[in-house]
mmCIF file of C-alpha atoms in Angstrom:
data_model
loop_
_atom_site.group_PDB
_atom_site.id
_atom_site.type_symbol
_atom_site.label_atom_id
_atom_site.label_comp_id
_atom_site.label_asym_id
_atom_site.label_seq_id
_atom_site.Cartn_x
_atom_site.Cartn_y
_atom_site.Cartn_z
ATOM 1 C CA UNK A 1 69.719 179.443 186.264
ATOM 2 C CA UNK A 2 66.647 178.810 188.136
ATOM 3 C CA UNK A 3 63.791 181.662 188.977
ATOM 4 C CA UNK A 4 63.675 180.173 192.363
ATOM 5 C CA UNK A 5 65.793 177.992 194.529
ATOM 6 C CA UNK A 6 64.422 176.450 197.999
ATOM 7 C CA UNK A 7 65.369 173.745 199.956
ATOM 8 C CA UNK A 8 63.272 170.908 201.595
ATOM 9 C CA UNK A 9 62.281 171.017 205.190
ATOM 10 C CA UNK A 10 62.055 167.563 206.583
ATOM 11 C CA UNK A 11 63.305 164.351 204.819
ATOM 12 C CA UNK A 12 61.649 164.281 201.161
ATOM 13 C CA UNK A 13 60.157 167.651 202.046
ATOM 14 C CA UNK A 14 57.685 166.254 204.447
ATOM 15 C CA UNK A 15 57.340 169.243 206.446
ATOM 16 C CA UNK A 16 57.428 171.561 203.233
ATOM 17 C CA UNK A 17 59.813 174.376 201.527
ATOM 18 C CA UNK A 18 61.898 176.087 204.179
ATOM 19 C CA UNK A 19 61.710 179.903 204.202
ATOM 20 C CA UNK A 20 65.138 180.544 205.878
ATOM 21 C CA UNK A 21 67.006 180.542 202.689
ATOM 22 C CA UNK A 22 65.862 181.380 199.073
ATOM 23 C CA UNK A 23 67.458 182.179 195.956
ATOM 24 C CA UNK A 24 65.099 184.020 193.973
ATOM 25 C CA UNK A 25 65.075 186.455 190.742
ATOM 26 C CA UNK A 26 63.797 190.028 191.223
ATOM 27 C CA UNK A 27 60.002 190.395 190.878
ATOM 28 C CA UNK A 28 59.265 186.902 191.333
ATOM 29 C CA UNK A 29 55.509 186.124 190.915
ATOM 30 C CA UNK A 30 56.003 183.147 193.313
ATOM 31 C CA UNK A 31 57.101 185.592 195.942
ATOM 32 C CA UNK A 32 54.449 187.882 194.932
ATOM 33 C CA UNK A 33 51.648 185.235 195.388
ATOM 34 C CA UNK A 34 53.204 184.170 198.832
ATOM 35 C CA UNK A 35 53.120 187.754 200.035
ATOM 36 C CA UNK A 36 49.512 188.048 199.173
ATOM 37 C CA UNK A 37 48.548 185.145 201.140
ATOM 38 C CA UNK A 38 50.086 186.690 204.187
ATOM 39 C CA UNK A 39 47.282 189.136 204.355
ATOM 40 C CA UNK A 40 45.716 186.176 206.287
ATOM 41 C CA UNK A 41 48.495 185.281 208.477
ATOM 42 C CA UNK A 42 48.101 183.989 211.912
ATOM 43 C CA UNK A 43 50.824 183.177 214.496
ATOM 44 C CA UNK A 44 48.877 180.095 215.378
ATOM 45 C CA UNK A 45 49.610 178.576 212.156
ATOM 46 C CA UNK A 46 53.080 179.886 211.381
ATOM 47 C CA UNK A 47 54.227 176.848 209.851
ATOM 48 C CA UNK A 48 51.311 176.817 207.584
ATOM 49 C CA UNK A 49 52.078 180.233 205.990
ATOM 50 C CA UNK A 50 55.746 179.875 206.182
ATOM 51 C CA UNK A 51 56.693 176.276 205.033
ATOM 52 C CA UNK A 52 53.423 174.541 204.136
ATOM 53 C CA UNK A 53 52.164 177.264 201.724
ATOM 54 C CA UNK A 54 55.149 177.801 199.757
ATOM 55 C CA UNK A 55 55.164 174.003 199.044
ATOM 56 C CA UNK A 56 51.625 174.456 197.579
ATOM 57 C CA UNK A 57 52.463 177.213 195.617
ATOM 58 C CA UNK A 58 55.455 175.820 194.315
ATOM 59 C CA UNK A 59 53.512 172.604 193.172
ATOM 60 C CA UNK A 60 51.224 174.818 191.300
ATOM 61 C CA UNK A 61 53.693 176.458 189.085
ATOM 62 C CA UNK A 62 54.968 175.020 185.917
ATOM 63 C CA UNK A 63 57.562 172.405 186.084
ATOM 64 C CA UNK A 64 61.234 173.686 186.395
ATOM 65 C CA UNK A 65 59.759 177.122 187.805
ATOM 66 C CA UNK A 66 61.221 176.165 191.562
ATOM 67 C CA UNK A 67 64.291 174.221 191.711
ATOM 68 C CA UNK A 68 63.940 172.298 195.091
ATOM 69 C CA UNK A 69 66.970 171.163 196.524
ATOM 70 C CA UNK A 70 67.421 168.245 199.214
ATOM 71 C CA UNK A 71 66.713 168.868 202.839
ATOM 72 C CA UNK A 72 70.280 168.108 203.699
ATOM 73 C CA UNK A 73 71.794 171.027 201.725
ATOM 74 C CA UNK A 74 70.514 173.641 204.353
ATOM 75 C CA UNK A 75 68.292 171.995 207.002
ATOM 76 C CA UNK A 76 70.841 169.616 208.219
ATOM 77 C CA UNK A 77 71.097 169.013 211.263
ATOM 78 C CA UNK A 78 67.418 169.197 212.035
ATOM 79 C CA UNK A 79 65.701 171.366 214.529
ATOM 80 C CA UNK A 80 65.168 168.349 216.814
ATOM 81 C CA UNK A 81 66.984 168.106 220.111
ATOM 82 C CA UNK A 82 69.486 165.729 218.752
ATOM 83 C CA UNK A 83 69.960 168.098 215.902
ATOM 84 C CA UNK A 84 70.505 171.077 218.006
ATOM 85 C CA UNK A 85 72.771 169.099 220.068
ATOM 86 C CA UNK A 86 74.683 168.315 217.015
ATOM 87 C CA UNK A 87 75.121 171.997 215.912
ATOM 88 C CA UNK A 88 76.036 173.345 219.393
ATOM 89 C CA UNK A 89 77.228 170.767 222.052
ATOM 90 C CA UNK A 90 79.344 168.578 219.937
ATOM 91 C CA UNK A 91 82.997 169.024 219.037
ATOM 92 C CA UNK A 92 82.423 168.401 215.454
ATOM 93 C CA UNK A 93 79.082 168.252 213.422
ATOM 94 C CA UNK A 94 78.936 166.441 210.182
ATOM 95 C CA UNK A 95 77.677 168.416 207.597
ATOM 96 C CA UNK A 96 78.417 166.270 204.483
ATOM 97 C CA UNK A 97 75.955 167.811 201.758
ATOM 98 C CA UNK A 98 75.342 171.207 203.305
ATOM 99 C CA UNK A 99 75.541 174.278 201.153
ATOM 100 C CA UNK A 100 74.689 176.344 203.972
ATOM 101 C CA UNK A 101 73.570 175.819 207.591
ATOM 102 C CA UNK A 102 70.320 177.082 209.350
ATOM 103 C CA UNK A 103 71.038 177.721 212.937
ATOM 104 C CA UNK A 104 67.654 177.165 214.317
ATOM 105 C CA UNK A 105 68.368 180.017 216.679
ATOM 106 C CA UNK A 106 64.629 180.194 218.210
ATOM 107 C CA UNK A 107 64.850 176.486 219.498
ATOM 108 C CA UNK A 108 68.542 177.213 221.222
ATOM 109 C CA UNK A 109 66.852 179.977 223.086
ATOM 110 C CA UNK A 110 64.573 177.719 224.515
#
C-alpha cells in the first residue's frame, strides 16, 4: 500500500498531479503541507495551487511516498473540446486504461 496515490494530469504529468481523485492515508503529511499552502490561495492561479503545487510537494518527498499513476488511469479523455465530445457526444467513449473517469463538469457547463 502507498501512503498517497495521485494521477498525472496531462501526458507524462505535463500539467501536474490532478486533484479530483486522491487515495491517501489518514493524517497525511502531504495533505497537511498542501493545506498550509492554501493560506495563500488565489483564484487567479487556481491550477497553480490545485495541480502544479502538489507536483512540487510530491517531488520533495522521499521516493515511493507518492505513487503516481498514468494520466489515462483517471484523466482520459482530456478536458479539451475533443475529450469533452468523447465523453458526452459520442455513442461510445473508449477508456482502455481507466480506473475512474473525471467528468470535467465545469468544462461542460460552458
